[in-house]
Amino acid sequence: MGMPHSANHILLHEPSEPCTRPSYPSSLLLCSGRLKPYKSLPCISANLTEAWWSDRQRPMETKAKDAWGLALVLFLGQLVAFSMAAASFASSFLANLGVNTPLTQSFFAYLLLTLIYVPIHLHRRQKSRIPWYWYLALAFVDVQGNYLVVKAYQYSSITSVTLLDCWTVVWVIILTWYALGTRYSFWQFLGAGTCVAGLGLVLLSDAKSPEQQDGGKMPLLGDALVIAGTVCFAFSNVGEEYCVKKNDRVELIAMLGLFGLVVSAIQIFIFERKSLEAVAWSPTMISLFAGFAVALLVFYTITPFVLKMSGSTLFNLSLLTSDMWAVAIRLLFYQQQINWLYYVAFSVVAIGLIVYSLNESSSTDGRATGTEVAPHYQQLPSEDGSTSGSNLDSQEKKQLEGAHGIC
């Protein structure tokens, strides 16, 4: 019982016992030019029905998971943006109250990281593959970056400080190009250059602001401090990326908190004792210090998950949301007018980040697609017990692989 076939054809015959052999999908049997289904194979029919139903259910399940995953990423991204806006608000409010203790603010943030993540790391009892002095260097750079950016609130506005953080993208490109050998496309350079043009408009806006004439406020000095701080953050980000590849995130955050606590405590003792003694502690003051520490704790905790789940695209766009929070705080809380150049600068920076991030993700997707393995089809054994997969000619392979898509 069979059908005419050549030497390269696949044989289908009625089994004498329950069928357990793999079979082609129904669409493949019905649509390939020379293969016909057999009504006398009930086991194959049942398998084909089950396979057809599972194929119909799988896309729906995948879409549902993708929708929930996207919603989770968006929520976490906005949580990161809100934590940054909360930290910026606390720093700017303390600066307006005359408090000049940027190291102390960072100290409490590192203290929370140490109290939460160091016990978790010790409980896991995993041996570190990175020497402790690398974590010390990384923490030192991170402390200096936080110090410079928080210090900038003494001289510049909350909107300028939050938007100028985007300089980190430029420094990261330079560092990874020379230190890690990373190569970027033309569109990524164009996006980074667009960001630089927008940030130049921020500097121009601050130069023309009324605060520039105020002796207590020096916006350009504050902008310079932010740019210097972004250099430190760039070194910190590249170092954190290297450490995460060598070890897990828990150890990184634990060591960053521990050594950051030590470095900030030493610098407070040397440089900030008098400023700390002059602080008039009150419930409002304590709330601001605590709010800044909790905001940084949330930022350091959630950022690695957002980067892992979505990459830099949604992360950078989420940080732009924090800039809009800063605009709302300046307009509604401080009741300060914003130069129209700032809105132009924000739009230019947003376009630059979108161009940079989308081209980064598309290049990554291209590499991932190029490495995907083509699906394999299982083939029925022939009468002599050998599989006929090795005997299929190239024309028939194309016919078999294309039949499912055609149907």
CSV table of C-alpha atoms in Angstrom, one decimal:
chain,number,residue,atom,x,y,z
A,1,MET,CA,0.0,0.0,0.0
A,2,GLY,CA,1.6,3.2,-1.1
A,3,MET,CA,2.0,5.7,-3.8
A,4,PRO,CA,4.4,6.0,-6.7
A,5,HIS,CA,7.6,7.6,-5.6
A,6,SER,CA,11.1,8.2,-6.7
A,7,ALA,CA,14.2,7.4,-4.8
A,8,ASN,CA,14.1,10.7,-2.9
A,9,HIS,CA,10.5,10.6,-1.9
A,10,ILE,CA,9.2,10.2,1.7
A,11,LEU,CA,7.1,7.1,2.2
A,12,LEU,CA,3.8,7.0,4.2
A,13,HIS,CA,2.3,3.6,4.9
A,14,GLU,CA,-0.3,2.2,7.2
A,15,PRO,CA,1.2,0.9,10.4
A,16,SER,CA,0.3,-2.4,12.0
A,17,GLU,CA,0.5,-1.0,15.5
A,18,PRO,CA,-0.2,2.4,17.1
A,19,CYS,CA,1.8,5.1,15.4
A,20,THR,CA,4.5,6.8,17.4
A,21,ARG,CA,6.6,8.2,14.5
A,22,PRO,CA,6.9,12.0,13.9
A,23,SER,CA,4.8,13.3,11.0
A,24,TYR,CA,4.6,16.5,8.9
A,25,PRO,CA,2.2,19.2,9.7
A,26,SER,CA,-1.1,18.9,7.8
A,27,SER,CA,-0.4,22.0,5.7
A,28,LEU,CA,2.8,20.4,4.6
A,29,LEU,CA,1.2,17.1,3.5
A,30,LEU,CA,-1.6,18.8,1.7
A,31,CYS,CA,0.3,21.5,-0.1
A,32,SER,CA,3.6,20.0,-1.1
A,33,GLY,CA,3.2,19.1,-4.7
A,34,ARG,CA,3.8,15.3,-4.6
A,35,LEU,CA,2.7,14.4,-1.1
A,36,LYS,CA,-0.9,13.4,-0.3
A,37,PRO,CA,-2.5,12.6,3.1
A,38,TYR,CA,-3.8,9.2,3.9
A,39,LYS,CA,-7.3,8.8,5.4
A,40,SER,CA,-6.2,5.5,6.9
A,41,LEU,CA,-3.8,7.1,9.4
A,42,PRO,CA,-6.0,8.1,12.4
A,43,CYS,CA,-3.0,8.6,14.7
A,44,ILE,CA,-1.5,11.0,12.2
A,45,SER,CA,-4.8,12.8,11.9
A,46,ALA,CA,-5.1,13.2,15.7
A,47,ASN,CA,-1.5,14.5,15.9
A,48,LEU,CA,-2.1,17.0,13.2
A,49,THR,CA,-5.3,18.3,14.9
A,50,GLU,CA,-3.4,18.7,18.1
A,51,ALA,CA,-0.5,20.4,16.4
A,52,TRP,CA,-2.8,22.7,14.5
A,53,TRP,CA,-4.6,23.8,17.7
A,54,SER,CA,-1.3,24.4,19.6
A,55,ASP,CA,-0.1,26.5,16.6
A,56,ARG,CA,-3.2,28.6,16.9
A,57,GLN,CA,-2.9,29.0,20.7
A,58,ARG,CA,0.8,29.8,20.8
A,59,PRO,CA,0.7,33.2,19.0
A,60,MET,CA,-2.1,34.3,21.4
A,61,GLU,CA,-0.1,33.3,24.5
A,62,THR,CA,3.0,35.0,23.1
A,63,LYS,CA,1.2,38.2,22.4
A,64,ALA,CA,-0.3,38.2,25.9
A,65,LYS,CA,3.1,37.7,27.5
A,66,ASP,CA,4.7,40.4,25.3
A,67,ALA,CA,1.9,42.8,26.3
A,68,TRP,CA,2.4,42.1,30.1
A,69,GLY,CA,6.2,42.3,29.7
A,70,LEU,CA,5.9,45.7,27.9
A,71,ALA,CA,3.6,47.0,30.5
A,72,LEU,CA,6.0,45.9,33.2
A,73,VAL,CA,8.9,47.6,31.5
A,74,LEU,CA,7.0,50.8,31.0
A,75,PHE,CA,6.0,50.8,34.7
A,76,LEU,CA,9.6,50.2,35.9
A,77,GLY,CA,10.9,52.8,33.5
A,78,GLN,CA,8.5,55.4,34.8
A,79,LEU,CA,9.4,54.4,38.4
A,80,VAL,CA,13.1,55.1,37.5
A,81,ALA,CA,12.1,58.4,36.0
A,82,PHE,CA,10.1,59.4,39.0
A,83,SER,CA,12.9,58.4,41.4
A,84,MET,CA,15.3,60.6,39.5
A,85,ALA,CA,12.8,63.5,39.6
A,86,ALA,CA,12.3,62.9,43.3
A,87,ALA,CA,16.0,63.0,44.0
A,88,SER,CA,16.4,66.1,41.9
A,89,PHE,CA,13.5,67.8,43.8
A,90,ALA,CA,15.0,67.0,47.1
A,91,SER,CA,18.5,68.3,46.1
A,92,SER,CA,17.1,71.5,44.6
A,93,PHE,CA,14.9,72.1,47.7
A,94,LEU,CA,17.8,71.6,50.1
A,95,ALA,CA,19.9,74.0,48.0
A,96,ASN,CA,17.1,76.6,48.2
A,97,LEU,CA,17.1,76.2,51.9
A,98,GLY,CA,20.8,77.0,52.0
A,99,VAL,CA,22.0,73.4,52.8
A,100,ASN,CA,25.3,72.6,51.1
A,101,THR,CA,26.0,69.0,52.0
A,102,PRO,CA,26.1,66.9,48.7
A,103,LEU,CA,28.4,64.3,50.2
A,104,THR,CA,26.1,63.7,53.2
A,105,GLN,CA,23.1,63.3,50.9
A,106,SER,CA,25.0,60.6,49.0
A,107,PHE,CA,26.2,59.0,52.3
A,108,PHE,CA,22.6,58.1,53.4
A,109,ALA,CA,21.9,56.6,49.9
A,110,TYR,CA,25.0,54.4,50.1
A,111,LEU,CA,24.0,53.5,53.7
A,112,LEU,CA,20.7,52.1,52.5
A,113,LEU,CA,22.3,50.2,49.7
A,114,THR,CA,24.8,48.7,52.2
A,115,LEU,CA,22.1,47.7,54.8
A,116,ILE,CA,20.0,46.0,52.2
A,117,TYR,CA,22.3,44.4,49.7
A,118,VAL,CA,25.5,43.5,51.7
A,119,PRO,CA,23.5,41.0,54.0
A,120,ILE,CA,22.0,39.4,50.9
A,121,HIS,CA,25.4,39.1,49.3
A,122,LEU,CA,26.9,37.6,52.4
A,123,HIS,CA,24.0,35.1,52.8
A,124,ARG,CA,24.6,33.8,49.3
A,125,ARG,CA,28.3,33.0,50.1
A,126,GLN,CA,29.5,33.4,46.6
A,127,LYS,CA,33.2,34.1,46.0
A,128,SER,CA,33.9,37.3,44.1
A,129,ARG,CA,35.7,37.1,40.8
A,130,ILE,CA,36.5,40.8,40.8
A,131,PRO,CA,39.2,42.2,43.1
A,132,TRP,CA,37.9,44.5,45.9
A,133,TYR,CA,40.1,47.4,44.7
A,134,TRP,CA,38.1,47.6,41.4
A,135,TYR,CA,34.9,48.1,43.4
A,136,LEU,CA,36.7,50.7,45.4
A,137,ALA,CA,37.7,52.6,42.3
A,138,LEU,CA,34.2,52.3,40.8
A,139,ALA,CA,32.7,53.6,44.1
A,140,PHE,CA,35.1,56.5,44.2
A,141,VAL,CA,34.2,57.6,40.7
A,142,ASP,CA,30.5,57.2,41.5
A,143,VAL,CA,30.7,59.3,44.7
A,144,GLN,CA,32.5,62.1,42.8
A,145,GLY,CA,29.8,62.1,40.1
A,146,ASN,CA,27.0,62.3,42.7
A,147,TYR,CA,28.9,65.1,44.5
A,148,LEU,CA,29.3,67.2,41.3
A,149,VAL,CA,25.8,66.8,40.2
A,150,VAL,CA,24.2,67.5,43.6
A,151,LYS,CA,26.6,70.4,44.0
A,152,ALA,CA,25.3,71.9,40.8
A,153,TYR,CA,21.9,72.5,42.3
A,154,GLN,CA,23.5,75.3,44.4
A,155,TYR,CA,24.1,77.3,41.2
A,156,SER,CA,21.8,76.1,38.4
A,157,SER,CA,18.1,75.2,38.0
A,158,ILE,CA,16.6,71.7,38.4
A,159,THR,CA,15.6,71.7,34.7
A,160,SER,CA,19.1,72.4,33.4
A,161,VAL,CA,20.7,69.9,35.7
A,162,THR,CA,18.3,67.0,34.8
A,163,LEU,CA,18.6,67.6,31.0
A,164,LEU,CA,22.4,68.0,31.0
A,165,ASP,CA,22.7,64.5,32.5
A,166,CYS,CA,22.3,63.4,28.8
A,167,TRP,CA,26.0,64.3,28.3
A,168,THR,CA,26.6,60.9,29.8
A,169,VAL,CA,25.7,59.3,26.4
A,170,VAL,CA,28.5,61.3,24.7
A,171,TRP,CA,31.2,60.3,27.2
A,172,VAL,CA,30.1,56.7,27.1
A,173,ILE,CA,30.5,56.6,23.3
A,174,ILE,CA,34.0,58.0,23.6
A,175,LEU,CA,35.0,55.6,26.5
A,176,THR,CA,33.6,52.5,24.9
A,177,TRP,CA,35.2,53.4,21.5
A,178,TYR,CA,38.7,53.6,22.9
A,179,ALA,CA,38.5,51.3,26.0
A,180,LEU,CA,36.2,48.5,24.8
A,181,GLY,CA,36.6,48.7,21.1
A,182,THR,CA,32.9,49.3,20.5
A,183,ARG,CA,32.0,50.6,17.0
A,184,TYR,CA,29.0,52.7,16.3
A,185,SER,CA,27.0,53.4,13.2
A,186,PHE,CA,26.6,56.7,11.4
A,187,TRP,CA,23.1,57.1,12.7
A,188,GLN,CA,24.2,56.6,16.3
A,189,PHE,CA,26.8,59.3,15.9
A,190,LEU,CA,24.2,61.5,14.3
A,191,GLY,CA,21.9,60.9,17.3
A,192,ALA,CA,24.7,61.7,19.8
A,193,GLY,CA,25.6,64.9,17.8
A,194,THR,CA,21.9,66.0,17.9
A,195,CYS,CA,21.9,65.5,21.7
A,196,VAL,CA,25.0,67.7,21.9
A,197,ALA,CA,23.3,70.4,19.8
A,198,GLY,CA,20.3,70.3,22.1
A,199,LEU,CA,22.5,70.5,25.2
A,200,GLY,CA,24.3,73.5,23.7
A,201,LEU,CA,20.9,75.2,23.6
A,202,VAL,CA,20.5,74.5,27.3
A,203,LEU,CA,23.8,76.4,28.0
A,204,LEU,CA,22.6,79.2,25.8
A,205,SER,CA,19.3,79.3,27.6
A,206,ASP,CA,21.1,79.5,31.0
A,207,ALA,CA,23.4,82.2,29.8
A,208,LYS,CA,20.4,84.4,28.9
A,209,SER,CA,18.4,83.6,32.0
A,210,PRO,CA,17.8,86.3,34.7
A,211,GLU,CA,19.5,84.1,37.3
A,212,GLN,CA,22.8,84.7,35.5
A,213,GLN,CA,22.6,88.3,36.8
A,214,ASP,CA,22.0,87.0,40.4
A,215,GLY,CA,25.2,86.8,42.5
A,216,GLY,CA,23.9,83.8,44.4
A,217,LYS,CA,23.1,81.8,41.2
A,218,MET,CA,25.7,81.0,38.5
A,219,PRO,CA,23.9,78.8,36.0
A,220,LEU,CA,26.9,78.3,33.8
A,221,LEU,CA,29.1,77.2,36.7
A,222,GLY,CA,26.3,74.7,37.7
A,223,ASP,CA,26.2,73.5,34.1
A,224,ALA,CA,29.9,72.9,34.1
A,225,LEU,CA,29.7,70.9,37.3
A,226,VAL,CA,26.9,68.7,35.8
A,227,ILE,CA,29.1,68.1,32.7
A,228,ALA,CA,32.0,67.1,34.9
A,229,GLY,CA,29.8,64.8,36.9
A,230,THR,CA,28.6,63.1,33.7
A,231,VAL,CA,32.2,62.2,32.9
A,232,CYS,CA,32.4,60.4,36.2
A,233,PHE,CA,29.0,58.7,35.6
A,234,ALA,CA,30.3,57.6,32.2
A,235,PHE,CA,33.3,55.9,33.8
A,236,SER,CA,31.0,54.4,36.4
A,237,ASN,CA,28.5,53.1,33.8
A,238,VAL,CA,31.3,51.4,31.8
A,239,GLY,CA,32.8,49.9,34.9
A,240,GLU,CA,29.4,48.7,36.1
A,241,GLU,CA,28.8,47.0,32.7
A,242,TYR,CA,32.1,45.2,33.0
A,243,CYS,CA,31.4,44.1,36.6
A,244,VAL,CA,27.9,42.8,35.7
A,245,LYS,CA,29.3,40.7,32.9
A,246,LYS,CA,31.8,39.2,35.4
A,247,ASN,CA,29.5,38.8,38.3
A,248,ASP,CA,25.8,39.3,39.2
A,249,ARG,CA,24.0,42.6,40.0
A,250,VAL,CA,23.6,41.9,43.7
A,251,GLU,CA,27.3,41.8,44.3
A,252,LEU,CA,27.8,44.9,42.2
A,253,ILE,CA,25.2,47.0,44.1
A,254,ALA,CA,26.4,45.6,47.5
A,255,MET,CA,30.0,46.5,46.9
A,256,LEU,CA,29.1,49.8,45.3
A,257,GLY,CA,27.1,50.7,48.4
A,258,LEU,CA,29.7,49.5,50.9
A,259,PHE,CA,32.7,51.2,49.3
A,260,GLY,CA,30.6,54.3,48.4
A,261,LEU,CA,29.7,54.5,52.1
A,262,VAL,CA,33.4,54.4,53.1
A,263,VAL,CA,34.5,56.9,50.5
A,264,SER,CA,31.8,59.4,51.2
A,265,ALA,CA,32.3,59.1,55.0
A,266,ILE,CA,36.0,59.9,54.6
A,267,GLN,CA,35.3,62.9,52.4
A,268,ILE,CA,32.6,64.2,54.7
A,269,PHE,CA,35.1,64.2,57.6
A,270,ILE,CA,37.7,66.1,55.5
A,271,PHE,CA,35.6,68.5,53.5
A,272,GLU,CA,32.0,68.8,54.8
A,273,ARG,CA,32.1,68.8,58.6
A,274,LYS,CA,31.5,72.5,59.0
A,275,SER,CA,28.6,72.6,56.5
A,276,LEU,CA,27.0,69.6,58.3
A,277,GLU,CA,27.3,71.2,61.7
A,278,ALA,CA,25.5,74.3,60.3
A,279,VAL,CA,22.4,72.3,59.3
A,280,ALA,CA,19.4,73.2,61.3
A,281,TRP,CA,17.7,69.8,61.6
A,282,SER,CA,14.0,69.7,61.4
A,283,PRO,CA,11.3,67.2,60.3
A,284,THR,CA,11.3,68.9,56.9
A,285,MET,CA,15.1,68.6,56.6
A,286,ILE,CA,15.1,65.0,57.7
A,287,SER,CA,12.4,64.2,55.2
A,288,LEU,CA,14.3,65.7,52.4
A,289,PHE,CA,17.5,63.8,53.2
A,290,ALA,CA,15.5,60.5,53.6
A,291,GLY,CA,13.6,61.2,50.4
A,292,PHE,CA,16.8,61.7,48.5
A,293,ALA,CA,18.3,58.4,49.9
A,294,VAL,CA,15.2,56.4,49.1
A,295,ALA,CA,15.0,57.8,45.6
A,296,LEU,CA,18.6,56.8,44.8
A,297,LEU,CA,18.0,53.4,46.4
A,298,VAL,CA,15.1,52.8,44.0
A,299,PHE,CA,17.1,54.1,41.1
A,300,TYR,CA,20.1,51.8,41.8
A,301,THR,CA,17.8,48.8,42.3
A,302,ILE,CA,15.5,49.1,39.3
A,303,THR,CA,17.9,50.4,36.6
A,304,PRO,CA,19.7,47.1,36.0
A,305,PHE,CA,16.3,45.3,35.5
A,306,VAL,CA,15.1,48.0,33.0
A,307,LEU,CA,18.3,47.8,31.0
A,308,LYS,CA,18.2,44.0,31.0
A,309,MET,CA,14.5,43.8,30.0
A,310,SER,CA,14.3,46.6,27.4
A,311,GLY,CA,17.8,47.8,26.6
A,312,SER,CA,18.7,51.5,26.4
A,313,THR,CA,15.8,52.6,24.2
A,314,LEU,CA,13.0,52.7,26.7
A,315,PHE,CA,15.5,53.5,29.5
A,316,ASN,CA,16.7,56.7,27.7
A,317,LEU,CA,13.1,57.7,26.9
A,318,SER,CA,12.1,57.1,30.5
A,319,LEU,CA,14.8,59.5,31.6
A,320,LEU,CA,13.3,62.1,29.4
A,321,THR,CA,10.1,61.7,31.4
A,322,SER,CA,12.1,62.8,34.5
A,323,ASP,CA,13.0,66.0,32.7
A,324,MET,CA,9.3,66.7,32.2
A,325,TRP,CA,8.8,66.1,35.9
A,326,ALA,CA,11.5,68.7,36.5
A,327,VAL,CA,9.7,71.2,34.3
A,328,ALA,CA,6.5,70.6,36.2
A,329,ILE,CA,8.3,71.1,39.5
A,330,ARG,CA,9.9,74.3,38.4
A,331,LEU,CA,6.7,75.8,37.0
A,332,LEU,CA,4.2,74.6,39.7
A,333,PHE,CA,6.3,74.4,42.9
A,334,TYR,CA,8.9,77.1,42.5
A,335,GLN,CA,6.7,79.2,40.2
A,336,GLN,CA,9.6,80.1,38.0
A,337,GLN,CA,9.4,80.9,34.3
A,338,ILE,CA,11.4,78.8,31.8
A,339,ASN,CA,13.1,80.3,28.8
A,340,TRP,CA,11.6,79.2,25.5
A,341,LEU,CA,15.0,77.9,24.4
A,342,TYR,CA,14.7,75.1,27.0
A,343,TYR,CA,11.7,73.6,25.2
A,344,VAL,CA,13.5,73.7,21.9
A,345,ALA,CA,16.6,72.1,23.6
A,346,PHE,CA,14.4,69.4,25.1
A,347,SER,CA,12.9,68.6,21.7
A,348,VAL,CA,16.3,68.4,20.0
A,349,VAL,CA,17.7,66.2,22.8
A,350,ALA,CA,14.6,63.9,22.6
A,351,ILE,CA,15.0,63.5,18.8
A,352,GLY,CA,18.7,62.7,19.3
A,353,LEU,CA,18.1,60.1,21.9
A,354,ILE,CA,15.4,58.4,19.8
A,355,VAL,CA,17.7,58.3,16.8
A,356,TYR,CA,20.6,56.9,18.8
A,357,SER,CA,18.5,54.4,20.8
A,358,LEU,CA,16.5,53.0,17.9
A,359,ASN,CA,19.5,52.4,15.7
A,360,GLU,CA,21.3,50.8,18.6
A,361,SER,CA,18.3,48.4,19.2
A,362,SER,CA,17.9,47.7,15.4
A,363,SER,CA,21.5,46.8,15.0
A,364,THR,CA,21.2,44.5,18.0
A,365,ASP,CA,18.1,42.9,16.5
A,366,GLY,CA,19.9,42.4,13.3
A,367,ARG,CA,22.7,40.5,14.9
A,368,ALA,CA,20.2,38.4,16.8
A,369,THR,CA,18.2,37.6,13.7
A,370,GLY,CA,21.3,36.6,11.8
A,371,THR,CA,22.2,34.1,14.4
A,372,GLU,CA,18.8,32.4,14.6
A,373,VAL,CA,18.7,28.7,13.7
A,374,ALA,CA,16.2,27.7,10.9
A,375,PRO,CA,13.5,25.4,12.0
A,376,HIS,CA,14.1,21.7,11.3
A,377,TYR,CA,11.5,19.3,9.9
A,378,GLN,CA,11.4,15.7,11.1
A,379,GLN,CA,11.1,13.1,8.4
A,380,LEU,CA,9.5,9.7,8.4
A,381,PRO,CA,11.7,6.7,8.0
A,382,SER,CA,11.6,4.7,4.8
A,383,GLU,CA,10.7,1.0,4.4
A,384,ASP,CA,14.3,-0.1,4.7
A,385,GLY,CA,14.6,1.7,8.1
A,386,SER,CA,16.9,4.5,7.1
A,387,THR,CA,15.9,8.2,7.1
A,388,SER,CA,15.6,9.9,3.8
A,389,GLY,CA,16.6,13.3,5.0
A,390,SER,CA,20.1,13.1,3.6
A,391,ASN,CA,18.8,12.1,0.2
A,392,LEU,CA,16.5,15.0,-0.4
A,393,ASP,CA,17.7,17.2,-3.1
A,394,SER,CA,17.8,21.0,-2.7
A,395,GLN,CA,14.7,21.7,-4.8
A,396,GLU,CA,12.5,19.4,-2.7
A,397,LYS,CA,13.9,20.9,0.5
A,398,LYS,CA,12.8,24.3,-0.6
A,399,GLN,CA,9.4,22.9,-1.5
A,400,LEU,CA,8.9,21.2,1.8
A,401,GLU,CA,10.1,24.2,3.9
A,402,GLY,CA,8.0,26.6,1.9
A,403,ALA,CA,4.8,24.6,1.9
A,404,HIS,CA,3.8,25.5,5.5
A,405,GLY,CA,4.1,29.3,4.7
A,406,ILE,CA,2.2,29.0,1.5
A,407,CYS,CA,-0.8,27.3,3.1
